[in-house]
Backbone as CSV, one residue per row, in Angstrom:
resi,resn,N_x,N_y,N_z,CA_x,CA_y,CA_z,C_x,C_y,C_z
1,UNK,46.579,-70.434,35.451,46.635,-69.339,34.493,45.642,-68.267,34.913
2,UNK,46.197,-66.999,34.863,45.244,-65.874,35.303,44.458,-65.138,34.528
3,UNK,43.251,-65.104,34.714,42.783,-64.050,33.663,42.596,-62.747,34.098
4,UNK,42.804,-61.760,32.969,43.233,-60.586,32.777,42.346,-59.572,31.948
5,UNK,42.382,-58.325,31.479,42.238,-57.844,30.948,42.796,-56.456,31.043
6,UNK,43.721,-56.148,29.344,43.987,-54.881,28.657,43.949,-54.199,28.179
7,UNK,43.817,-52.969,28.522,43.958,-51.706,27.331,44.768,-51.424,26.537
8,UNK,44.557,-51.406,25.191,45.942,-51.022,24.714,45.498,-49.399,23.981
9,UNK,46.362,-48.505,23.616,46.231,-47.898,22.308,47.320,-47.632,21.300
10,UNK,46.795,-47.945,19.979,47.877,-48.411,19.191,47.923,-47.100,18.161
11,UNK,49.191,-46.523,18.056,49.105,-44.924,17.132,49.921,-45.457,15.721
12,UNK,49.402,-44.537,14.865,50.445,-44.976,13.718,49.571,-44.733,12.909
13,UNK,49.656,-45.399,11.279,48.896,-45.393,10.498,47.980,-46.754,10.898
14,UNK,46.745,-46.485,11.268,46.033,-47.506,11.973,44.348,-47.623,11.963
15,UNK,44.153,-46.409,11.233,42.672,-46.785,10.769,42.510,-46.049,9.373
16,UNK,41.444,-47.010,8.591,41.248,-47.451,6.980,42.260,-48.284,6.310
17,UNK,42.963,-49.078,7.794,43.862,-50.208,6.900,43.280,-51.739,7.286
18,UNK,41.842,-51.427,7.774,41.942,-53.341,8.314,42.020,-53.806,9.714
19,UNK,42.875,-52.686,10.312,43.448,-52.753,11.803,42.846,-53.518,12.226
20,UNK,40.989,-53.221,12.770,39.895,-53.524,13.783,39.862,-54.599,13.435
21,UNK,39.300,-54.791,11.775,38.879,-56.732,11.643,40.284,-57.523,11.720
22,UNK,41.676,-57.340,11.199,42.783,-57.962,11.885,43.070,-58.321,13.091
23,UNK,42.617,-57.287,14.076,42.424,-57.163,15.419,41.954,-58.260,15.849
24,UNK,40.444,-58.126,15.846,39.565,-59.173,16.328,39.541,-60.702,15.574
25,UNK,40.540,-60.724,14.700,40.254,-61.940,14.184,41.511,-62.545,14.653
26,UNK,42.464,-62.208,15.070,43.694,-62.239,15.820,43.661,-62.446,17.264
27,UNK,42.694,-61.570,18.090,42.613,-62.083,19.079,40.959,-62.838,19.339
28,UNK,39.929,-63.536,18.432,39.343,-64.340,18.549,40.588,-65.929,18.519
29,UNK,41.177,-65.760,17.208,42.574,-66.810,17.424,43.217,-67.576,18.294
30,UNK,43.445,-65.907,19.648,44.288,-66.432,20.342,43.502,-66.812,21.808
31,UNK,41.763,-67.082,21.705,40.758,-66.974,22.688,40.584,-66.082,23.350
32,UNK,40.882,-64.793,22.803,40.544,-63.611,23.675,39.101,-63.245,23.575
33,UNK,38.591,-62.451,24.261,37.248,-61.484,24.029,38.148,-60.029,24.649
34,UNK,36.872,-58.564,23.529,37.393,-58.069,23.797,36.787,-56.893,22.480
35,UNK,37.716,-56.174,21.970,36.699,-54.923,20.830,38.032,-54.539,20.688
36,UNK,37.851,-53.781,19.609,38.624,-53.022,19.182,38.118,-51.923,18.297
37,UNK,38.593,-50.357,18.766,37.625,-49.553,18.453,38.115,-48.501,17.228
38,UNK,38.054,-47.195,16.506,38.938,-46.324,16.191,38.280,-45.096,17.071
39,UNK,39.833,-44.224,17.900,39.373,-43.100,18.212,39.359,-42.133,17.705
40,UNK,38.953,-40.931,17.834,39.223,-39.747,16.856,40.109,-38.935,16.936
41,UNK,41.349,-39.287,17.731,43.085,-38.806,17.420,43.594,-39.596,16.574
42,UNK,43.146,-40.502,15.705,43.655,-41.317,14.731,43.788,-42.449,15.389
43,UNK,44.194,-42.532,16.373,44.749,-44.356,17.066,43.197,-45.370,17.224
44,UNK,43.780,-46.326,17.545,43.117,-47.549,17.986,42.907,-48.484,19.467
45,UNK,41.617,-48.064,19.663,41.949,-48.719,21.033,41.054,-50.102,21.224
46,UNK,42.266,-51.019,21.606,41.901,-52.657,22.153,41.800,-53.161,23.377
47,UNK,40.672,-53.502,23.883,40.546,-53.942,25.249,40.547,-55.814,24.904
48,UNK,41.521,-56.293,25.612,41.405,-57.482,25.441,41.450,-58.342,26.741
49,UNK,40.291,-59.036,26.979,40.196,-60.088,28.396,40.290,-61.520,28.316
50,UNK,41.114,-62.242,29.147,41.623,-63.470,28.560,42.948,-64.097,29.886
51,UNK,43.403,-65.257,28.973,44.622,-65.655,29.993,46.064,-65.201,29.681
52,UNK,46.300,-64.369,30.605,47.767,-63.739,30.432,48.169,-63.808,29.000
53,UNK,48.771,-65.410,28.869,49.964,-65.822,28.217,49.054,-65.575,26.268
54,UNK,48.066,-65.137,26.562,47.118,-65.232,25.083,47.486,-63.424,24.910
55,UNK,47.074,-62.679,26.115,47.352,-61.139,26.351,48.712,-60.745,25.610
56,UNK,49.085,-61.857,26.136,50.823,-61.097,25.665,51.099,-61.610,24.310
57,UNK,50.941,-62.681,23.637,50.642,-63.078,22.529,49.782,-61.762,21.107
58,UNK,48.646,-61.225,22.219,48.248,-60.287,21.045,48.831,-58.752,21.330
59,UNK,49.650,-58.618,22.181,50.097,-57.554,22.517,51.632,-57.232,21.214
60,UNK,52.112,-58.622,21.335,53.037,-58.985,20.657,52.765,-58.912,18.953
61,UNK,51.804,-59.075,18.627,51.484,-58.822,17.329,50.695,-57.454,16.817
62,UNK,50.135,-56.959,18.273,49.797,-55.356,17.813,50.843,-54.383,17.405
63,UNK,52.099,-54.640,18.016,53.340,-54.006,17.374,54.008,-54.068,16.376
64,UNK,53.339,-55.091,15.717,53.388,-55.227,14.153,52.026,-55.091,13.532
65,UNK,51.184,-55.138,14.003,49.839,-55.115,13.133,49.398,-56.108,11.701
66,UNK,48.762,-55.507,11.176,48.587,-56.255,9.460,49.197,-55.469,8.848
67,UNK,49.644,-56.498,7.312,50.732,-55.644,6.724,50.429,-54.639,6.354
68,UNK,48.767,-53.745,5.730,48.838,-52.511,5.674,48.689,-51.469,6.683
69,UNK,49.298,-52.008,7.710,48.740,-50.744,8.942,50.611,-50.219,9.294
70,UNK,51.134,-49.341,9.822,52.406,-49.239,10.356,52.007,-48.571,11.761
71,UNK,52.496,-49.180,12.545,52.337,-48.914,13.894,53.631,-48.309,14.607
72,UNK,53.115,-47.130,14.987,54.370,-46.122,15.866,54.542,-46.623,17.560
73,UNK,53.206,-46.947,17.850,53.535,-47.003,18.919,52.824,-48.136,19.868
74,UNK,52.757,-48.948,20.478,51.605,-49.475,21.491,51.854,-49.060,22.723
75,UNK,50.763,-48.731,23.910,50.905,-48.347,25.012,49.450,-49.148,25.724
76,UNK,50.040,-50.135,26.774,49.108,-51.026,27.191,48.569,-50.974,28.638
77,UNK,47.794,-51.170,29.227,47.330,-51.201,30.673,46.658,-52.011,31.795
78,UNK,46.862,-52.750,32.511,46.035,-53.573,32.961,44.995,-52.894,33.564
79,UNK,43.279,-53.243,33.129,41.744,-52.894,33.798,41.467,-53.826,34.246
80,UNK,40.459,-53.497,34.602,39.435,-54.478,35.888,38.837,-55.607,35.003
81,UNK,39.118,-56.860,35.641,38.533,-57.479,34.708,36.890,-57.397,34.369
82,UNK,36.844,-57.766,33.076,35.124,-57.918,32.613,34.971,-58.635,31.650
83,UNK,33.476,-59.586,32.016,32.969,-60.538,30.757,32.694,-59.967,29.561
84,UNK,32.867,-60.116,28.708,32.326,-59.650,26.949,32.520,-60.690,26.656
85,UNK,31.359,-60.907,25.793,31.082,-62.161,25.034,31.822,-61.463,23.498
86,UNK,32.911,-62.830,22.749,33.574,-62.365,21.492,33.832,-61.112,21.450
87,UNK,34.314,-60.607,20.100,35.563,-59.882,20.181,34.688,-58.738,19.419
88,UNK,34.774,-58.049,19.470,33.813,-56.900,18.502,34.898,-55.404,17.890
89,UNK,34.153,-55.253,16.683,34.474,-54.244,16.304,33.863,-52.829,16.210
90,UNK,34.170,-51.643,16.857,33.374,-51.248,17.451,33.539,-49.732,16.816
């Protein structure tokens, strides 16, 4: 199994709903490390480092989010990998 790490940014209605702590408690879940931040175009951006098959797992649920967030869009990227200890909200 390979480890990885992604960028995502997620647009929509996506911050003052929960997003970040859903985020990180979702991908602490799925053994990721990693943050999840809000930018100031409204979206959300998640860097998540981990094994593939966990990556795609939270990639898969950022396109739905928590039930109060509605998500328009995800757009994801593979980066260089890097250690971060747990998942932070940032």
């Amino acid at each position: 199994m390979s480890q990885i790490c992604v960028k995502a940014s997620i647009k929509g209605r996506v911050q003052g709903v929960g997003f970040r702590f859903h985020t990180a408690h979702e991908g602490l879940k799925c053994g990721l490390t990693g943050y999840a931040k809000n930018l100031p175009n409204g979206s959300v951006e998640v860097l998540a480092c981990g094994h593939e098959e966990a990556i795609t797992q939270l990639l898969l649920w950022l396109q739905e989010g928590p039930k109060t967030s509605m998500v328009a869009s995800v757009e994801a990227e593979e980066v260089e990998w890097r250690h971060i200890d747990g998942f932070e909200i940032l």
